[in-house]
Amino acid sequence: MVRTRFAPSPTGYLHVGGLRTALYSYLYAKKNNGKFILRIEDTDQKRFVEGALEHLIKMMKWAGLDYDEGPDKAGEFGPYIQSKRTELYKKYAQELLDKKAAYRCFCTQERLDEMRAHQEKQKKTPMYDRHCLYLSDEEIQKKLDEGIPFVIRQKIPSSEVVKFDDHIRGKVSFAGKTLDDQVLLKSDGYPTYHLANVVDDHLMEITHVIRGEEWLPSTPKHILLYKAFGWEPPQFAHIPLLLNKDRSKLSKRQGDVSVEDYIKKDYLKEAIINFIAFLGWHPGEAEENEIFTLEELSSKFTLEKVHKSGAIFDIKKLDWFNWQWNRKNLHEKLKKIATEIDPNVLIENPKKGEFVYKFNNEKAKQTFLGKRAQTILKLCEEYLDKKYKINPELLNKALITVEEKILRNPREINSFIDFYFEIENYEKALLTNEKMKVDEEMAKTALKKSLATLANLDNFNSEDKIKEVLLNLVKQMSVKNGQVLWPLRSALTGKQFSPGVFEVAFVLGKEKTINRIKKALSKLENQ
Ligand code: GLU
């Protein structure tokens, strides 16, 4: 049975790379009907952070990465916290000593520092010089009797070449002579990462070790340990590094790296998970959809589709996932609302992710629009300037025209709708547009004729009607749509970008529409 694990060192926060490792390990286990284990690697007591364990557990629960065994979920192979397993590691370190696969090292920190400085001066990779490997049994006994503190080091067979198959990186090999005689047990009796990790992966019957590429150089040492113990090593999959946009290693300097930061910024959980899953993985060419729930991801995930090269952490992509998820959630709610109002409503999906609701009676349509506005309002209410609530009817209509923008960026709500309430004092240049062949004369004519047309229109309650009369006007004038609609839209909004002119006129209503056109005309006439 497949057994994977997430083995974090509790640091007090969850790095986005950590979440990805946890996610891939979880997905792989689920896909293969296996078990997913949470193991806490906290043997570095210097790095102890109060509350870090609880925090990690909370984050795993938040993400929905349910583990089958873990610190708070009993299993056959517990405890799942390394600091509670220290006696075990001592026993296994002794076994390595007995097998001559490890040795005691009595070197003082001073000697090690000198040795390192010397090696650095000679431009050599710093490595333990095996001084204590050559101590005689008598010398060792003497030092032990004197109570000199010691560490236990792994004895790397220098002539060996360690080879293994990595699920992502393919065939990998390391020459023994490049590997350091790693400390396995520290003088305080605590194991290092290497010993504890190997012992636990073996005892906990882990079949697949899925971890970040930064651990790849440790793997040959681990394989040698498995060999020394006479154990079968698990399979390995080293997932690519996370990179900044400039392809440097993902760092705090260029943006947030902890998952908590993104939660604080109101990114949806589903969007974060979806985004993280796609950092270095894609279900394949044939798959166009990228919006998946955790469950869907579990059914699609394979290690073969994990990329070899580094994955760029692009916030824009996270924004995109967040938008898509907001949209998906909104439309799920709207579908329910629509069918409650009218079971015969026609819901069309003309463009991927976009929905059109067709009611065959006006009353149902109006009820739906009211509820739709309320649903959109919920998405942005906390950011909405209270002053816009004074006119709820206008607000409701306005919200519907900027729905997609709110889904993308609810924090910006005020700048999306402000013009409906109050128009800025814009430059008259906004009314012209060289590309669209709208000079001041054209703008003036277009606005004058639009004014007359709209002043004549009694039924301002229909967006379709507004559209019809304006397009007729364009036809009559034998000009291009933009030559009339650009100056008109600018006059009504005072903005370079806004929703379309027909819906804006409809939301503003006749009086405001007429007044704004007059104001624009006076700008063109007076200056
Ligand atoms: N404790 C290591 C970490 O913090 C685990 C590495 C591994 O998965 O082997 O990432």
PDB file of C-alpha atoms in Angstrom, residues 131-294:
ATOM      1  CA  HIS A 131      40.310  12.860  11.828  1.00  0.00           C
ATOM      2  CA  CYS A 132      38.384  10.667  14.309  1.00  0.00           C
ATOM      3  CA  LEU A 133      37.761   7.825  11.879  1.00  0.00           C
ATOM      4  CA  TYR A 134      41.322   6.741  12.441  1.00  0.00           C
ATOM      5  CA  LEU A 135      41.291   6.751  16.252  1.00  0.00           C
ATOM      6  CA  SER A 136      42.250   3.399  17.769  1.00  0.00           C
ATOM      7  CA  ASP A 137      39.868   1.548  20.084  1.00  0.00           C
ATOM      8  CA  GLU A 138      42.118   2.479  23.038  1.00  0.00           C
ATOM      9  CA  GLU A 139      42.093   6.158  22.117  1.00  0.00           C
ATOM     10  CA  ILE A 140      38.310   6.097  21.823  1.00  0.00           C
ATOM     11  CA  GLN A 141      37.917   4.356  25.174  1.00  0.00           C
ATOM     12  CA  LYS A 142      40.242   6.862  26.804  1.00  0.00           C
ATOM     13  CA  LYS A 143      38.217   9.800  25.537  1.00  0.00           C
ATOM     14  CA  LEU A 144      34.988   8.151  26.614  1.00  0.00           C
ATOM     15  CA  ASP A 145      36.413   7.576  30.100  1.00  0.00           C
ATOM     16  CA  GLU A 146      37.451  11.218  30.268  1.00  0.00           C
ATOM     17  CA  GLY A 147      33.877  12.160  29.448  1.00  0.00           C
ATOM     18  CA  ILE A 148      34.805  14.093  26.288  1.00  0.00           C
ATOM     19  CA  PRO A 149      31.623  14.902  24.386  1.00  0.00           C
ATOM     20  CA  PHE A 150      31.226  13.323  20.961  1.00  0.00           C
ATOM     21  CA  VAL A 151      28.936  13.153  17.974  1.00  0.00           C
ATOM     22  CA  ILE A 152      28.284  10.124  15.800  1.00  0.00           C
ATOM     23  CA  ARG A 153      29.151  10.520  12.139  1.00  0.00           C
ATOM     24  CA  GLN A 154      28.118   8.515   9.124  1.00  0.00           C
ATOM     25  CA  LYS A 155      31.014   6.703   7.478  1.00  0.00           C
ATOM     26  CA  ILE A 156      30.548   7.298   3.791  1.00  0.00           C
ATOM     27  CA  PRO A 157      32.108   4.626   1.568  1.00  0.00           C
ATOM     28  CA  SER A 158      34.086   7.081  -0.570  1.00  0.00           C
ATOM     29  CA  SER A 159      34.698   4.726  -3.455  1.00  0.00           C
ATOM     30  CA  GLU A 160      31.017   3.972  -3.969  1.00  0.00           C
ATOM     31  CA  VAL A 161      28.780   5.687  -6.503  1.00  0.00           C
ATOM     32  CA  VAL A 162      25.217   6.015  -5.217  1.00  0.00           C
ATOM     33  CA  LYS A 163      22.592   5.625  -7.917  1.00  0.00           C
ATOM     34  CA  PHE A 164      18.844   5.866  -7.714  1.00  0.00           C
ATOM     35  CA  ASP A 165      15.777   6.468  -9.847  1.00  0.00           C
ATOM     36  CA  ASP A 166      13.836   9.561  -8.977  1.00  0.00           C
ATOM     37  CA  HIS A 167      10.202   9.735 -10.106  1.00  0.00           C
ATOM     38  CA  ILE A 168      10.717  13.265 -11.370  1.00  0.00           C
ATOM     39  CA  ARG A 169      14.415  13.664 -12.036  1.00  0.00           C
ATOM     40  CA  GLY A 170      14.993  10.216 -13.556  1.00  0.00           C
ATOM     41  CA  LYS A 171      18.355   8.527 -13.011  1.00  0.00           C
ATOM     42  CA  VAL A 172      20.485  10.332 -10.458  1.00  0.00           C
ATOM     43  CA  SER A 173      23.950   9.456  -9.247  1.00  0.00           C
ATOM     44  CA  PHE A 174      26.361  10.868  -6.689  1.00  0.00           C
ATOM     45  CA  ALA A 175      30.006   9.921  -6.158  1.00  0.00           C
ATOM     46  CA  GLY A 176      30.687   8.850  -2.567  1.00  0.00           C
ATOM     47  CA  LYS A 177      33.809  10.936  -2.413  1.00  0.00           C
ATOM     48  CA  THR A 178      31.773  14.123  -2.742  1.00  0.00           C
ATOM     49  CA  LEU A 179      29.630  13.279   0.284  1.00  0.00           C
ATOM     50  CA  ASP A 180      30.431  14.535   3.756  1.00  0.00           C
ATOM     51  CA  ASP A 181      30.615  12.241   6.790  1.00  0.00           C
ATOM     52  CA  GLN A 182      27.395  13.650   8.106  1.00  0.00           C
ATOM     53  CA  VAL A 183      26.673  14.002  11.817  1.00  0.00           C
ATOM     54  CA  LEU A 184      23.887  11.555  12.689  1.00  0.00           C
ATOM     55  CA  LEU A 185      23.649  11.974  16.435  1.00  0.00           C
ATOM     56  CA  LYS A 186      24.580  15.210  18.169  1.00  0.00           C
ATOM     57  CA  SER A 187      26.448  15.457  21.461  1.00  0.00           C
ATOM     58  CA  ASP A 188      23.189  16.257  23.265  1.00  0.00           C
ATOM     59  CA  GLY A 189      21.867  12.864  22.172  1.00  0.00           C
ATOM     60  CA  TYR A 190      19.447  14.327  19.641  1.00  0.00           C
ATOM     61  CA  PRO A 191      19.553  12.951  16.108  1.00  0.00           C
ATOM     62  CA  THR A 192      20.118  15.128  13.060  1.00  0.00           C
ATOM     63  CA  TYR A 193      17.553  15.310  10.283  1.00  0.00           C
ATOM     64  CA  HIS A 194      19.321  12.557   8.314  1.00  0.00           C
ATOM     65  CA  LEU A 195      19.208   9.827  10.903  1.00  0.00           C
ATOM     66  CA  ALA A 196      15.738  10.587  12.231  1.00  0.00           C
ATOM     67  CA  ASN A 197      14.293  10.943   8.740  1.00  0.00           C
ATOM     68  CA  VAL A 198      15.637   7.601   7.516  1.00  0.00           C
ATOM     69  CA  VAL A 199      14.738   5.685  10.684  1.00  0.00           C
ATOM     70  CA  ASP A 200      11.214   7.086  10.672  1.00  0.00           C
ATOM     71  CA  ASP A 201      10.553   6.649   6.977  1.00  0.00           C
ATOM     72  CA  HIS A 202      11.569   3.024   7.416  1.00  0.00           C
ATOM     73  CA  LEU A 203       9.668   2.350  10.654  1.00  0.00           C
ATOM     74  CA  MET A 204       6.586   4.180   9.424  1.00  0.00           C
ATOM     75  CA  GLU A 205       6.692   2.083   6.233  1.00  0.00           C
ATOM     76  CA  ILE A 206       6.765   5.097   3.929  1.00  0.00           C
ATOM     77  CA  THR A 207       6.754   3.909   0.318  1.00  0.00           C
ATOM     78  CA  HIS A 208       7.152   7.266  -1.465  1.00  0.00           C
ATOM     79  CA  VAL A 209       9.177  10.199  -0.225  1.00  0.00           C
ATOM     80  CA  ILE A 210       7.921  13.309  -2.011  1.00  0.00           C
ATOM     81  CA  ARG A 211       9.883  16.392  -1.070  1.00  0.00           C
ATOM     82  CA  GLY A 212      11.473  19.574  -2.358  1.00  0.00           C
ATOM     83  CA  GLU A 213      14.461  19.454  -4.662  1.00  0.00           C
ATOM     84  CA  GLU A 214      16.609  21.135  -2.012  1.00  0.00           C
ATOM     85  CA  TRP A 215      16.747  17.722  -0.299  1.00  0.00           C
ATOM     86  CA  LEU A 216      18.153  15.924  -3.346  1.00  0.00           C
ATOM     87  CA  PRO A 217      21.798  16.190  -2.150  1.00  0.00           C
ATOM     88  CA  SER A 218      20.770  14.492   1.115  1.00  0.00           C
ATOM     89  CA  THR A 219      19.241  11.509  -0.645  1.00  0.00           C
ATOM     90  CA  PRO A 220      22.484   9.604  -1.439  1.00  0.00           C
ATOM     91  CA  LYS A 221      23.436   9.813   2.234  1.00  0.00           C
ATOM     92  CA  HIS A 222      20.029   8.457   3.126  1.00  0.00           C
ATOM     93  CA  ILE A 223      20.339   5.639   0.623  1.00  0.00           C
ATOM     94  CA  LEU A 224      23.671   4.672   2.148  1.00  0.00           C
ATOM     95  CA  LEU A 225      22.031   4.614   5.572  1.00  0.00           C
ATOM     96  CA  TYR A 226      19.252   2.344   4.336  1.00  0.00           C
ATOM     97  CA  LYS A 227      21.902   0.089   2.904  1.00  0.00           C
ATOM     98  CA  ALA A 228      23.914   0.055   6.134  1.00  0.00           C
ATOM     99  CA  PHE A 229      20.831  -0.947   8.101  1.00  0.00           C
ATOM    100  CA  GLY A 230      19.922  -3.550   5.487  1.00  0.00           C
ATOM    101  CA  TRP A 231      16.613  -1.829   4.733  1.00  0.00           C
ATOM    102  CA  GLU A 232      14.828  -1.343   1.427  1.00  0.00           C
ATOM    103  CA  PRO A 233      14.792   2.413   0.638  1.00  0.00           C
ATOM    104  CA  PRO A 234      11.496   4.080  -0.296  1.00  0.00           C
ATOM    105  CA  GLN A 235      10.968   5.571  -3.760  1.00  0.00           C
ATOM    106  CA  PHE A 236      11.899   9.208  -4.164  1.00  0.00           C
ATOM    107  CA  ALA A 237      10.305  12.140  -5.980  1.00  0.00           C
ATOM    108  CA  HIS A 238      12.029  15.513  -5.696  1.00  0.00           C
ATOM    109  CA  ILE A 239       9.734  18.310  -6.761  1.00  0.00           C
ATOM    110  CA  PRO A 240      11.094  21.401  -8.535  1.00  0.00           C
ATOM    111  CA  LEU A 241      12.070  24.565  -6.749  1.00  0.00           C
ATOM    112  CA  LEU A 242       9.710  27.504  -6.510  1.00  0.00           C
ATOM    113  CA  LEU A 243      11.127  30.535  -8.262  1.00  0.00           C
ATOM    114  CA  ASN A 244      10.547  34.264  -8.342  1.00  0.00           C
ATOM    115  CA  LYS A 245       9.633  35.762 -11.686  1.00  0.00           C
ATOM    116  CA  ASP A 246      13.311  36.469 -12.412  1.00  0.00           C
ATOM    117  CA  ARG A 247      13.975  32.734 -11.872  1.00  0.00           C
ATOM    118  CA  SER A 248      15.833  33.284  -8.611  1.00  0.00           C
ATOM    119  CA  LYS A 249      14.853  31.056  -5.701  1.00  0.00           C
ATOM    120  CA  LEU A 250      11.553  32.168  -4.167  1.00  0.00           C
ATOM    121  CA  SER A 251      12.360  34.612  -1.436  1.00  0.00           C
ATOM    122  CA  LYS A 252      10.620  36.837   1.023  1.00  0.00           C
ATOM    123  CA  ARG A 253      12.284  39.852  -0.493  1.00  0.00           C
ATOM    124  CA  GLN A 254      10.186  39.587  -3.642  1.00  0.00           C
ATOM    125  CA  GLY A 255       6.838  38.879  -2.008  1.00  0.00           C
ATOM    126  CA  ASP A 256       5.013  36.885   0.591  1.00  0.00           C
ATOM    127  CA  VAL A 257       6.065  33.281   1.067  1.00  0.00           C
ATOM    128  CA  SER A 258       3.830  32.112   3.859  1.00  0.00           C
ATOM    129  CA  VAL A 259       0.400  30.673   3.170  1.00  0.00           C
ATOM    130  CA  GLU A 260      -0.993  32.710   6.053  1.00  0.00           C
ATOM    131  CA  ASP A 261      -0.135  35.933   4.208  1.00  0.00           C
ATOM    132  CA  TYR A 262      -2.367  34.903   1.348  1.00  0.00           C
ATOM    133  CA  ILE A 263      -5.182  33.845   3.633  1.00  0.00           C
ATOM    134  CA  LYS A 264      -4.983  37.266   5.279  1.00  0.00           C
ATOM    135  CA  LYS A 265      -5.301  38.861   1.875  1.00  0.00           C
ATOM    136  CA  ASP A 266      -8.651  37.083   1.448  1.00  0.00           C
ATOM    137  CA  TYR A 267      -7.613  34.663  -1.254  1.00  0.00           C
ATOM    138  CA  LEU A 268     -10.045  31.770  -1.327  1.00  0.00           C
ATOM    139  CA  LYS A 269      -8.778  28.484   0.031  1.00  0.00           C
ATOM    140  CA  GLU A 270      -9.851  26.669  -3.123  1.00  0.00           C
ATOM    141  CA  ALA A 271      -7.911  29.157  -5.243  1.00  0.00           C
ATOM    142  CA  ILE A 272      -4.754  28.836  -3.153  1.00  0.00           C
ATOM    143  CA  ILE A 273      -4.834  25.034  -3.307  1.00  0.00           C
ATOM    144  CA  ASN A 274      -5.616  25.029  -7.021  1.00  0.00           C
ATOM    145  CA  PHE A 275      -2.802  27.501  -7.714  1.00  0.00           C
ATOM    146  CA  ILE A 276      -0.295  25.606  -5.568  1.00  0.00           C
ATOM    147  CA  ALA A 277      -1.186  22.316  -7.280  1.00  0.00           C
ATOM    148  CA  PHE A 278      -0.310  23.855 -10.649  1.00  0.00           C
ATOM    149  CA  LEU A 279       3.090  25.081  -9.463  1.00  0.00           C
ATOM    150  CA  GLY A 280       5.131  22.457 -11.238  1.00  0.00           C
ATOM    151  CA  TRP A 281       2.325  20.146 -12.277  1.00  0.00           C
ATOM    152  CA  HIS A 282      -0.286  20.077 -15.015  1.00  0.00           C
ATOM    153  CA  PRO A 283      -2.749  17.278 -15.756  1.00  0.00           C
ATOM    154  CA  GLY A 284      -1.638  17.273 -19.415  1.00  0.00           C
ATOM    155  CA  GLU A 285      -2.067  18.826 -22.813  1.00  0.00           C
ATOM    156  CA  ALA A 286      -5.526  17.429 -23.422  1.00  0.00           C
ATOM    157  CA  GLU A 287      -6.899  19.026 -20.275  1.00  0.00           C
ATOM    158  CA  GLU A 288      -8.119  22.549 -20.923  1.00  0.00           C
ATOM    159  CA  ASN A 289      -9.818  23.072 -17.623  1.00  0.00           C
ATOM    160  CA  GLU A 290      -7.599  24.188 -14.783  1.00  0.00           C
ATOM    161  CA  ILE A 291     -10.218  24.717 -12.112  1.00  0.00           C
ATOM    162  CA  PHE A 292     -10.278  21.737  -9.805  1.00  0.00           C
ATOM    163  CA  THR A 293     -11.415  20.946  -6.299  1.00  0.00           C
ATOM    164  CA  LEU A 294      -9.108  19.060  -3.979  1.00  0.00           C
TER     165      LEU A 294
END
